[in-house]
mmCIF file of C-alpha atoms in Angstrom:
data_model
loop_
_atom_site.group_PDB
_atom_site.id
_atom_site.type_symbol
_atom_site.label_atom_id
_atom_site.label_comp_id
_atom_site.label_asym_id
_atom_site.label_seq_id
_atom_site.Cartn_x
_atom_site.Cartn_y
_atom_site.Cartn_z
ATOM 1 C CA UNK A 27 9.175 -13.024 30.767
ATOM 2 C CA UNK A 28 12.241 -12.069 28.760
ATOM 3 C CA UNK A 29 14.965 -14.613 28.198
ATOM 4 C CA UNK A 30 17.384 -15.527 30.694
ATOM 5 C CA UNK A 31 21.069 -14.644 30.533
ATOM 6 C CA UNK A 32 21.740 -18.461 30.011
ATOM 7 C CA UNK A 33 19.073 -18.897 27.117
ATOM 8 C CA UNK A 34 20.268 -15.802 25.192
ATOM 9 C CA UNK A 35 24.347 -17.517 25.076
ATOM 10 C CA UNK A 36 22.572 -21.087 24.183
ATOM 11 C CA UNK A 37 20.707 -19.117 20.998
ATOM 12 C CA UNK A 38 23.826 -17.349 19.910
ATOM 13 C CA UNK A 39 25.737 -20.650 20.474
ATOM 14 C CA UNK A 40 23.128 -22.129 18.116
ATOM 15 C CA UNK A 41 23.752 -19.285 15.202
ATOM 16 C CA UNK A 42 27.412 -19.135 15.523
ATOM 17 C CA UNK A 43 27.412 -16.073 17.314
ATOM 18 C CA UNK A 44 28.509 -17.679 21.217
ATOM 19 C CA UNK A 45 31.581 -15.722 21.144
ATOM 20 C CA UNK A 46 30.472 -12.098 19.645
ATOM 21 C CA UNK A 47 31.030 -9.050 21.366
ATOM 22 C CA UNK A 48 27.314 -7.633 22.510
ATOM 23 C CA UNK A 49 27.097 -3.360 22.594
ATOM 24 C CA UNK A 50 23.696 -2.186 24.046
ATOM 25 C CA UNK A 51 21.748 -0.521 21.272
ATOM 26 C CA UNK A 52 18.647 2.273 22.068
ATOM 27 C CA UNK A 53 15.582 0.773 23.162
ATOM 28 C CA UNK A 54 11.982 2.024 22.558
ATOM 29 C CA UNK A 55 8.860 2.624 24.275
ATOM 30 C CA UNK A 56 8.061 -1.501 24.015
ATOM 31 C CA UNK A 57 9.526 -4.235 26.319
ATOM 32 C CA UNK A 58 12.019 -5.001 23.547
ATOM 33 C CA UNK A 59 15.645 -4.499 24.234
ATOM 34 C CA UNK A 60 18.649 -4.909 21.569
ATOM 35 C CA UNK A 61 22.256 -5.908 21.630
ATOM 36 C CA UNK A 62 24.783 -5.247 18.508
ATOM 37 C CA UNK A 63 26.930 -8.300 18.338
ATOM 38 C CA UNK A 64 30.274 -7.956 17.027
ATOM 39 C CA UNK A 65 32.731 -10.577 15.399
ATOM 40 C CA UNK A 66 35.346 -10.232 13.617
ATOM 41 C CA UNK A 67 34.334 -9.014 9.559
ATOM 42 C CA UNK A 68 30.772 -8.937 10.661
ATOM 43 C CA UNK A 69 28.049 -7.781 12.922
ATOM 44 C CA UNK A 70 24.540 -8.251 13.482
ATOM 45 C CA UNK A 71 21.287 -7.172 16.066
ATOM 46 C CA UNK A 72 19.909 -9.391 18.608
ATOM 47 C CA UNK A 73 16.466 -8.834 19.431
ATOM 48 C CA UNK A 74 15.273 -9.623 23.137
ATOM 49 C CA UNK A 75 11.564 -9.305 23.713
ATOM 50 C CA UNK A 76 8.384 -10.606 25.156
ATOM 51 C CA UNK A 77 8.042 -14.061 23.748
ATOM 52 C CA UNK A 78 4.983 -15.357 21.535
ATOM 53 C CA UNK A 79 2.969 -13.584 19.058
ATOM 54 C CA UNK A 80 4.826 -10.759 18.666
ATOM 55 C CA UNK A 81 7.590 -12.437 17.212
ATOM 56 C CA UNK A 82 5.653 -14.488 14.712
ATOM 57 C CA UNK A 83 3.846 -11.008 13.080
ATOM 58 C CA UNK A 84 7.713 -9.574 13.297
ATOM 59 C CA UNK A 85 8.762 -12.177 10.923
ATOM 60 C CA UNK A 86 5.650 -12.276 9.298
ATOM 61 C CA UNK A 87 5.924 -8.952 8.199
ATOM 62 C CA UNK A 88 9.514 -9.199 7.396
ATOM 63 C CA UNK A 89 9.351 -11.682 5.109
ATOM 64 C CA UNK A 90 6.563 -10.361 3.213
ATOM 65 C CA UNK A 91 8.666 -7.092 3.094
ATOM 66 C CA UNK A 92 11.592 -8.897 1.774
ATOM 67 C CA UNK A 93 9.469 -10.213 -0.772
ATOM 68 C CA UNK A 94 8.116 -7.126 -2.523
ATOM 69 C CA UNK A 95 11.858 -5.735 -2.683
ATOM 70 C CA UNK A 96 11.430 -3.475 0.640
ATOM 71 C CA UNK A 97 14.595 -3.064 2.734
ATOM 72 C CA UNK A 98 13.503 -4.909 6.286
ATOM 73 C CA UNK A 99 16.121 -6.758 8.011
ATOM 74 C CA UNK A 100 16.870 -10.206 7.305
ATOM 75 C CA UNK A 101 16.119 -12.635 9.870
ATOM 76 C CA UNK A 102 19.632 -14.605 10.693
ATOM 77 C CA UNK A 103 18.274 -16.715 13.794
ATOM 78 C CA UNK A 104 14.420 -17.075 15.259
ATOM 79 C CA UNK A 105 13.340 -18.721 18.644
ATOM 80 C CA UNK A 106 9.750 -17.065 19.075
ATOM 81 C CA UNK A 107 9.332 -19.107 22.255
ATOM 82 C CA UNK A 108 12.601 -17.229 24.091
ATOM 83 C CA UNK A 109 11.625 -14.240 22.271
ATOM 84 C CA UNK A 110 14.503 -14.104 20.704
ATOM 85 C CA UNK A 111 15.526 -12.637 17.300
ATOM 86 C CA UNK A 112 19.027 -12.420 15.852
ATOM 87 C CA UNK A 113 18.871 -9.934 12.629
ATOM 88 C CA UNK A 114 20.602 -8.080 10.011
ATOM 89 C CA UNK A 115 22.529 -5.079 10.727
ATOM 90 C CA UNK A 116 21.864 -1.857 9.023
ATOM 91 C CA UNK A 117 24.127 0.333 11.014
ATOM 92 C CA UNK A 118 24.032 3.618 12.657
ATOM 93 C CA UNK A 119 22.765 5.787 9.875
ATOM 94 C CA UNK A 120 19.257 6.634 11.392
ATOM 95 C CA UNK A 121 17.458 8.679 9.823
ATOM 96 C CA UNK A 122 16.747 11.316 13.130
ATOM 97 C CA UNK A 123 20.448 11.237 14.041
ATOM 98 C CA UNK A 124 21.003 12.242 9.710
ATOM 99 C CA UNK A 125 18.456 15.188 10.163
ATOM 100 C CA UNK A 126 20.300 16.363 13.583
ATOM 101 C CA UNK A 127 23.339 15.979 11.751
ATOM 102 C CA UNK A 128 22.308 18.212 8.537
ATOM 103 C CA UNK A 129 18.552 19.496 9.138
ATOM 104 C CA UNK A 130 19.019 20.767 5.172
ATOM 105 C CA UNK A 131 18.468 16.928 3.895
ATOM 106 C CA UNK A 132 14.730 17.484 5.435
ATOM 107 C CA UNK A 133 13.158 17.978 2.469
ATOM 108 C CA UNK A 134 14.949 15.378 0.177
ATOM 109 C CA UNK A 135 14.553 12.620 2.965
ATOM 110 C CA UNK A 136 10.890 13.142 3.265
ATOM 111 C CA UNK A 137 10.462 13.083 0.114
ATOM 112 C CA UNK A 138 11.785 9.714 -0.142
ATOM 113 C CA UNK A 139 9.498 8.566 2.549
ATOM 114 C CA UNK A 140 6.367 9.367 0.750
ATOM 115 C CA UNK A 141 7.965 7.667 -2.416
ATOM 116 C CA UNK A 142 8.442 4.705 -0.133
ATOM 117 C CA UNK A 143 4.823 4.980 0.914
ATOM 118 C CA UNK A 144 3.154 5.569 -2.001
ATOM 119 C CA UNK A 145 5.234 1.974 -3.629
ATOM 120 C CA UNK A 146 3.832 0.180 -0.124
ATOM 121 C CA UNK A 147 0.434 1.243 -1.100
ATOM 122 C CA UNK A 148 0.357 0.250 -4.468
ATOM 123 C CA UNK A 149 0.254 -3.387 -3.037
ATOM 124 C CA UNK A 150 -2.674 -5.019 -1.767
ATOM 125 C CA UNK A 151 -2.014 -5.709 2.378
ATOM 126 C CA UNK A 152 -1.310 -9.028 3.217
ATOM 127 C CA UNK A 153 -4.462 -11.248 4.126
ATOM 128 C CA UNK A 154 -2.087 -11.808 7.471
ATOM 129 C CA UNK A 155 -1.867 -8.278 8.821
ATOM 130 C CA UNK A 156 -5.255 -7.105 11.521
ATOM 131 C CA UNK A 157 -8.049 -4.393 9.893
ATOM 132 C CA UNK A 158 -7.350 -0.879 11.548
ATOM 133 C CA UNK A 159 -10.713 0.178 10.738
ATOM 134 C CA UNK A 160 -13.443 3.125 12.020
ATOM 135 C CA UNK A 161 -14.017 1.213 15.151
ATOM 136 C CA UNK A 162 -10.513 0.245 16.182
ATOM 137 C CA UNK A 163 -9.412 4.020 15.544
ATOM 138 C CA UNK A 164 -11.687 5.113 18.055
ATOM 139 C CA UNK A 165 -10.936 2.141 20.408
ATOM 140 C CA UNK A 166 -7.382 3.107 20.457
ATOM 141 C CA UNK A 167 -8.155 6.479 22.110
ATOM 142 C CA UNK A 168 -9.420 4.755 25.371
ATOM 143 C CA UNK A 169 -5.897 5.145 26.405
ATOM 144 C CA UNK A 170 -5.889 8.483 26.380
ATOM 145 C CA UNK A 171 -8.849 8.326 29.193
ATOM 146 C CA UNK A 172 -7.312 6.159 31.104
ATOM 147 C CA UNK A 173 -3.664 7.193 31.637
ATOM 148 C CA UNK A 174 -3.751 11.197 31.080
ATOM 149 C CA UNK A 175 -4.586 13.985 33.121
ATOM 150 C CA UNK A 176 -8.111 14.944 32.838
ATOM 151 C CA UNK A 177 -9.951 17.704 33.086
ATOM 152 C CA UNK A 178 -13.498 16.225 33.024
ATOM 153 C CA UNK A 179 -14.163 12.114 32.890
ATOM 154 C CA UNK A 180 -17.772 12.538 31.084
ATOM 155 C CA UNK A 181 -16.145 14.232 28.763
ATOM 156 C CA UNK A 182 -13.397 11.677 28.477
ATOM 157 C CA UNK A 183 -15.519 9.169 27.978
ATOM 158 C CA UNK A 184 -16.978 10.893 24.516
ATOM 159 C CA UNK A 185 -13.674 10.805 22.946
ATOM 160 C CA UNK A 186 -13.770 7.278 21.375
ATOM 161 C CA UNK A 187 -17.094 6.977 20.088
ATOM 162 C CA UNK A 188 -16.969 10.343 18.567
ATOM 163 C CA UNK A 189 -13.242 9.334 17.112
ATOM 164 C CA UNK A 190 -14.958 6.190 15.580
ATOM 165 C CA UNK A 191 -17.639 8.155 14.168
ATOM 166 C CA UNK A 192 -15.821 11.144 12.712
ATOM 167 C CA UNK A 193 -13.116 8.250 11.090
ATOM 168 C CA UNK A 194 -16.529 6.527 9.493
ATOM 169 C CA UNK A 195 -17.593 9.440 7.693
ATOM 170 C CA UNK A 196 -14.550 9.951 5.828
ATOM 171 C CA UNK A 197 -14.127 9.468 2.112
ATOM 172 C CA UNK A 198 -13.923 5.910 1.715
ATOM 173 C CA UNK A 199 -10.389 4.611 0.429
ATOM 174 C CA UNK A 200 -9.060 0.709 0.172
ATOM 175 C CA UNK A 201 -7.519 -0.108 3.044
ATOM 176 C CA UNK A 202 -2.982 -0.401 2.496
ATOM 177 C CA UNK A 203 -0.719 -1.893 5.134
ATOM 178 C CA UNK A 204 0.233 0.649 7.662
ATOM 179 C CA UNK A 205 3.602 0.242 9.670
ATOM 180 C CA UNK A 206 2.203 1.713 12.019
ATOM 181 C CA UNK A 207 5.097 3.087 14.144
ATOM 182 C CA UNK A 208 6.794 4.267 11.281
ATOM 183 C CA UNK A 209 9.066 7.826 11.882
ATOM 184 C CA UNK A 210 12.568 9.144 11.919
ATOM 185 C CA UNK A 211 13.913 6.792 14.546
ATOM 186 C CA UNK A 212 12.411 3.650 13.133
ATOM 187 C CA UNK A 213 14.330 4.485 9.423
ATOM 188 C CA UNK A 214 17.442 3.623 8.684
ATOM 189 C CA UNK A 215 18.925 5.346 5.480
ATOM 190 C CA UNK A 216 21.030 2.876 3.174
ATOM 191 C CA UNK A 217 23.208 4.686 0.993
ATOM 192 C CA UNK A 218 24.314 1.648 -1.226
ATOM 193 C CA UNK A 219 21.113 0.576 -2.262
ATOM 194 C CA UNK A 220 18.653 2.042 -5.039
ATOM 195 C CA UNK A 221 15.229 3.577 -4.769
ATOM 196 C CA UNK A 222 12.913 2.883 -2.026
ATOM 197 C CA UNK A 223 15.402 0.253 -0.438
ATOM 198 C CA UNK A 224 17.722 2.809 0.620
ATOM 199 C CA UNK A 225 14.933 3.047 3.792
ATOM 200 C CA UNK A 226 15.765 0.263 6.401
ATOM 201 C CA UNK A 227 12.578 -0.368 8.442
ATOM 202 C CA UNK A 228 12.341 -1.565 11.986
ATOM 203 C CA UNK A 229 9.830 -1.765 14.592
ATOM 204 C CA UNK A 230 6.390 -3.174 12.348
ATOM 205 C CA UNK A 231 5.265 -6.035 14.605
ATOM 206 C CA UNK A 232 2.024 -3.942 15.029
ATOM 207 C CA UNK A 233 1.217 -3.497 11.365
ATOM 208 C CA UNK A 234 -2.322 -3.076 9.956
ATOM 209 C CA UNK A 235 -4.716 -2.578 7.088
ATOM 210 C CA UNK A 236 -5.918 0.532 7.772
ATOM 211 C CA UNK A 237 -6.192 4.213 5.933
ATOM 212 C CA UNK A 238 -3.895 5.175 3.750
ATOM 213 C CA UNK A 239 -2.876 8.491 5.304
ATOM 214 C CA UNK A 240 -2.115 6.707 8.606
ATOM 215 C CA UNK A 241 1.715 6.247 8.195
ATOM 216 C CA UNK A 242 1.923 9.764 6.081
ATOM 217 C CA UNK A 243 0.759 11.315 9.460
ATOM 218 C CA UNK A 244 3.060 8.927 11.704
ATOM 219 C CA UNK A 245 6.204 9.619 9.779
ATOM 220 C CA UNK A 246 5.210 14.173 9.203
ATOM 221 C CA UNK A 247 3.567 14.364 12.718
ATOM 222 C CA UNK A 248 6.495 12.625 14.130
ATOM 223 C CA UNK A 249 6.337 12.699 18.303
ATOM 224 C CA UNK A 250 9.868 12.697 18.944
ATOM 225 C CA UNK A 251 10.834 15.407 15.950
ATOM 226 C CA UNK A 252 9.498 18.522 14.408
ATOM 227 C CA UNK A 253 9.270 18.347 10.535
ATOM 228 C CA UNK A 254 9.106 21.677 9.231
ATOM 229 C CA UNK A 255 5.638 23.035 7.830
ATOM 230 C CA UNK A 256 6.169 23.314 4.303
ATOM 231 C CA UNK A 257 7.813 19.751 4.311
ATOM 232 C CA UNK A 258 4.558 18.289 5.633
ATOM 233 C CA UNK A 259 2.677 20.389 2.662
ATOM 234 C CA UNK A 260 4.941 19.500 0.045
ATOM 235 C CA UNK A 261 4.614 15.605 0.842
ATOM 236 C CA UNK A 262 0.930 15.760 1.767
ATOM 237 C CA UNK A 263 0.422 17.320 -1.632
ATOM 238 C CA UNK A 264 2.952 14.986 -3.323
ATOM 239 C CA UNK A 265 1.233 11.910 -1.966
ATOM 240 C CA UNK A 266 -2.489 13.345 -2.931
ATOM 241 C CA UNK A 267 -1.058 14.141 -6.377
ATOM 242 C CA UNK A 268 0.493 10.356 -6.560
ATOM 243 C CA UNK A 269 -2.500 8.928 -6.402
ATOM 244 C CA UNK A 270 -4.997 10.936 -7.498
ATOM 245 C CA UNK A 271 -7.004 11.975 -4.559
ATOM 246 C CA UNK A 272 -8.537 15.159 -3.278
ATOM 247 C CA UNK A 273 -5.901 17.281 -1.697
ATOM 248 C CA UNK A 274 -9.226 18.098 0.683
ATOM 249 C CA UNK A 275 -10.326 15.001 1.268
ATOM 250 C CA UNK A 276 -6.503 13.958 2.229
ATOM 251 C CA UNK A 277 -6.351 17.122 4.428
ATOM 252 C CA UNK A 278 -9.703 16.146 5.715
ATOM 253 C CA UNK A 279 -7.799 12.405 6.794
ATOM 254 C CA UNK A 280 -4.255 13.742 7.482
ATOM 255 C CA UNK A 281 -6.003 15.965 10.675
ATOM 256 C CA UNK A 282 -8.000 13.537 11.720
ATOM 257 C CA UNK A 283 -6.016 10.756 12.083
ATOM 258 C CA UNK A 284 -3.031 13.052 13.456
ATOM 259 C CA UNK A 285 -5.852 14.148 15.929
ATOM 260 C CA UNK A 286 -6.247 10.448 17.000
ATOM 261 C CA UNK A 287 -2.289 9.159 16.914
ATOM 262 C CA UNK A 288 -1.567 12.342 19.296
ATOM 263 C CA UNK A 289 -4.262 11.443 21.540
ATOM 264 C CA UNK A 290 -3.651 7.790 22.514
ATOM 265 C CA UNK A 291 0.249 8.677 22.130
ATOM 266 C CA UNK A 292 -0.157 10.997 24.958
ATOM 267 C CA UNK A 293 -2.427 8.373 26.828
ATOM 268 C CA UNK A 294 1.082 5.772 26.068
ATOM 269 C CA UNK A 295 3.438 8.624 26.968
ATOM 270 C CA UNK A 296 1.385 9.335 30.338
ATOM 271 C CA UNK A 297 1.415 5.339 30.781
ATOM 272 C CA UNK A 298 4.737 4.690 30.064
ATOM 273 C CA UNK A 299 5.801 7.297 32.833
ATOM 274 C CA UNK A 300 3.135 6.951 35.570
ATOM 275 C CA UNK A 301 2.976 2.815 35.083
ATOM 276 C CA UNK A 302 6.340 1.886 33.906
ATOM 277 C CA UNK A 303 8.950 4.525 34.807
ATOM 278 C CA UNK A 304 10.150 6.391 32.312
ATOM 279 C CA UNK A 305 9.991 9.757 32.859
ATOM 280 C CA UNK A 306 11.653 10.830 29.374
ATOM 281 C CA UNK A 307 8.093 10.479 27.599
ATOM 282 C CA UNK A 308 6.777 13.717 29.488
ATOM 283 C CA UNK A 309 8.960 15.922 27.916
ATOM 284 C CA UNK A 310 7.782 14.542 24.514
ATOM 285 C CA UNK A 311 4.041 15.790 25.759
ATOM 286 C CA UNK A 312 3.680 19.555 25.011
ATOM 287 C CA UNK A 313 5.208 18.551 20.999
ATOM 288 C CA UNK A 314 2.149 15.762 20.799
ATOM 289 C CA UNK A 315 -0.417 17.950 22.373
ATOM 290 C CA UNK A 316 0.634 21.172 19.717
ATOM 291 C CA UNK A 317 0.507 19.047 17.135
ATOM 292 C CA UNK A 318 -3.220 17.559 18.142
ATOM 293 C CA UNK A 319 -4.212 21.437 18.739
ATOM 294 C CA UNK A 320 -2.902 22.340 15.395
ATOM 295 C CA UNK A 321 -4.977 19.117 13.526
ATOM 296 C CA UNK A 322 -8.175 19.693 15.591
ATOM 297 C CA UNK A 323 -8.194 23.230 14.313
ATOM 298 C CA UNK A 324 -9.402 21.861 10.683
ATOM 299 C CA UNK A 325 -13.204 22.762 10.250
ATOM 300 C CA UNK A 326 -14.578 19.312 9.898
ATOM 301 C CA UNK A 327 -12.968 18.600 13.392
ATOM 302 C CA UNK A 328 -14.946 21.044 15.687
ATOM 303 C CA UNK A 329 -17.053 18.839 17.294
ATOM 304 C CA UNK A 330 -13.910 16.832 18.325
ATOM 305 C CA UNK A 331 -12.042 19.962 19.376
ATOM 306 C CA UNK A 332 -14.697 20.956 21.718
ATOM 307 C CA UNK A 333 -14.812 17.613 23.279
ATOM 308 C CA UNK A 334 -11.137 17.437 23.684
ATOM 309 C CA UNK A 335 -10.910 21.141 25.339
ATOM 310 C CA UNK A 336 -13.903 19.710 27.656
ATOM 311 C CA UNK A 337 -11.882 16.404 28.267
ATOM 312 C CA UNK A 338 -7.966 17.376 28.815
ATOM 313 C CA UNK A 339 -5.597 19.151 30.840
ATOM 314 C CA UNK A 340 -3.187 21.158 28.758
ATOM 315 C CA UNK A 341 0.119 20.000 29.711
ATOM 316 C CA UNK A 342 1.599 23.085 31.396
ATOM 317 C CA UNK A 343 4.449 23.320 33.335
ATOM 318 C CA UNK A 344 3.063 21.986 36.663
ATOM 319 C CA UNK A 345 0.658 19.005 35.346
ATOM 320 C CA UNK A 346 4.213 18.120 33.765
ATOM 321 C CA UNK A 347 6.180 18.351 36.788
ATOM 322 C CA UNK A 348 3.179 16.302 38.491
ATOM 323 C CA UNK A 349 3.683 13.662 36.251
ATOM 324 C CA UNK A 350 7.243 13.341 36.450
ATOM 325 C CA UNK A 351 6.942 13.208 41.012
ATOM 326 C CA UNK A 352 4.250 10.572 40.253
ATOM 327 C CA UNK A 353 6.673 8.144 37.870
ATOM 328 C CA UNK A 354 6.288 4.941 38.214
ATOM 329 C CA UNK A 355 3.935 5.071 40.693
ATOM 330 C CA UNK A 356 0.380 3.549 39.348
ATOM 331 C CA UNK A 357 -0.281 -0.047 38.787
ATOM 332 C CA UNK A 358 -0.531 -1.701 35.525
ATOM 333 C CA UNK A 359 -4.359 -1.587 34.028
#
């Protein structure tokens, strides 16, 4: 249960922030709500959400962050047991709102992403962070069985194990940390710093040891955004070329993996309206279906492509509109 009205004032009273001035920020697709607190010469971010385990991996992974030189915010006050989090500001320059702003900074931005990346994965993860491995890739598509439309449940029910086994035979690399929801909304850019701290990063409670394409595809095969084509080629290449790998065998991951983040996103999307209200995540369906069409049409991917055609309704017009009358309507399962 989030924290009550009177525990949030007692845990700003406790930081010195009692008497701030508290703006709503955005919110996400989690249970997590923010607030930007003003006072005067400063301002900060206070963090409302679920209490417990999810705020010890938050800080977790900030401070391990914060100690390889990465930009995450620092944490100002901590009360995991209100889930409550008071943290650094890094202001309104998010990185979607930039590309809105001036779409011509595409190409330089993303390129600074996979700079960013390819640093992260020089590291070894931390021993801390969860394995993301063959199994739990395929796991994660249950979602997509149980919350979107379907056009077939037998065929549904193929979808993980055939994820799991597709993700096993590919080229084995060492495992890097993976942010995991990391895209244009969850950067902020930070003109006065240098290199790959000018990106702030939010939102990594969920982070993982997994493949090291995973974030490449979550920031280029962004849900909420279209990156152009030759963008996506350039820093697919540029990361492949970084490292030394197989431009095929990366091409071989990049569609893959793409093909299972756009599947269970569009089982979370279909949850998050059906089960929890919010409509606004159907409109985000037909960009996170293309963009699984587009990465099951890689050769290595047929037998996943024919078992997704057997499996799904294409979100058309009217299964959208179906969705949206049906909001909020199903039980949590």
């Amino acid at each position: 249960m989030a924290a009550t009205e009177p525990e949030i004032q007692d845990f700003l009273s406790r930081f010195g922030w009692a008497q701030a001035r508290r703006t709503p920020l955005a919110g996400d697709a989690s249970a997590r709500r923010y607030d930007r607190l003003h006072r005067p010469g400063a301002t900060a971010v206070l963090m409302i959400a679920p209490p417990g385990e999810e705020m010890h991996r938050f800080q977790r992974i900030d401070h391990w962050l914060l100690a390889q030189g990465f930009s995450a915010p620092r944490i100002l006050g901590f009360d995991a047991e209100a889930g409550l989090m008071l943290l650094e500001d890094f202001g309104d320059d998010q990185l979607a709102r930039l590309l809105r702003q001036d779409p011509r900074t595409e190409a330089a931005h993303y390129a600074a992403i996979t700079e960013f990346l390819l640093d992260l994965h020089r590291l070894p993860p931390p021993d801390f962070v969860p394995s993301l491995d063959a199994q739990g890739l395929g796991a994660l598509v249950a979602l997509t069985r149980d919350w979107y439309p379907l056009r077939d449940e037998a065929a549904a029910e193929r979808l993980a194990p055939l994820v799991t086994q597709l993700c096993g035979d590919l080229a084995p690399l060492p495992p890097v940390l993976s942010l995991r929801d990391f895209h244009a909304e969850n950067v902020i850019i930070l003109p006065s710093r240098v290199g790959t701290a000018r990106l702030g990063l939010l939102d990594f409670q969920d982070a993982v040891a997994t493949h090291p394409v995973y974030d490449l595809v979550s920031a280029l095969h962004d849900a909420r955004r279209d990156v152009s084509p030759a963008v996506i080629a350039a820093e697919k290449a540029r990361y492949a070329a970084a490292r030394d790998l197989d431009p095929q065998e990366i091409d071989h991951a990049f569609a893959l993996i793409g093909a299972q983040r756009g599947l269970r996103i569009l089982g979370i999307f279909a949850r998050l309206c059906l089960c929890m209200g919010k409509p606004g995540y159907v409109d985000l369906i037909p960009r996170v279906w293309a963009q699984v069409q587009h990465n099951l049409a890689h050769g290595a991917l047929a037998p996943l492509r024919e078992v997704v055609t057997q499996a799904l309704l294409p979100p058309d017009a009217a299964l959208l509109e179906r969705m949206k009358q049906q909001c909020g309507q199903h039980p949590m399962r």
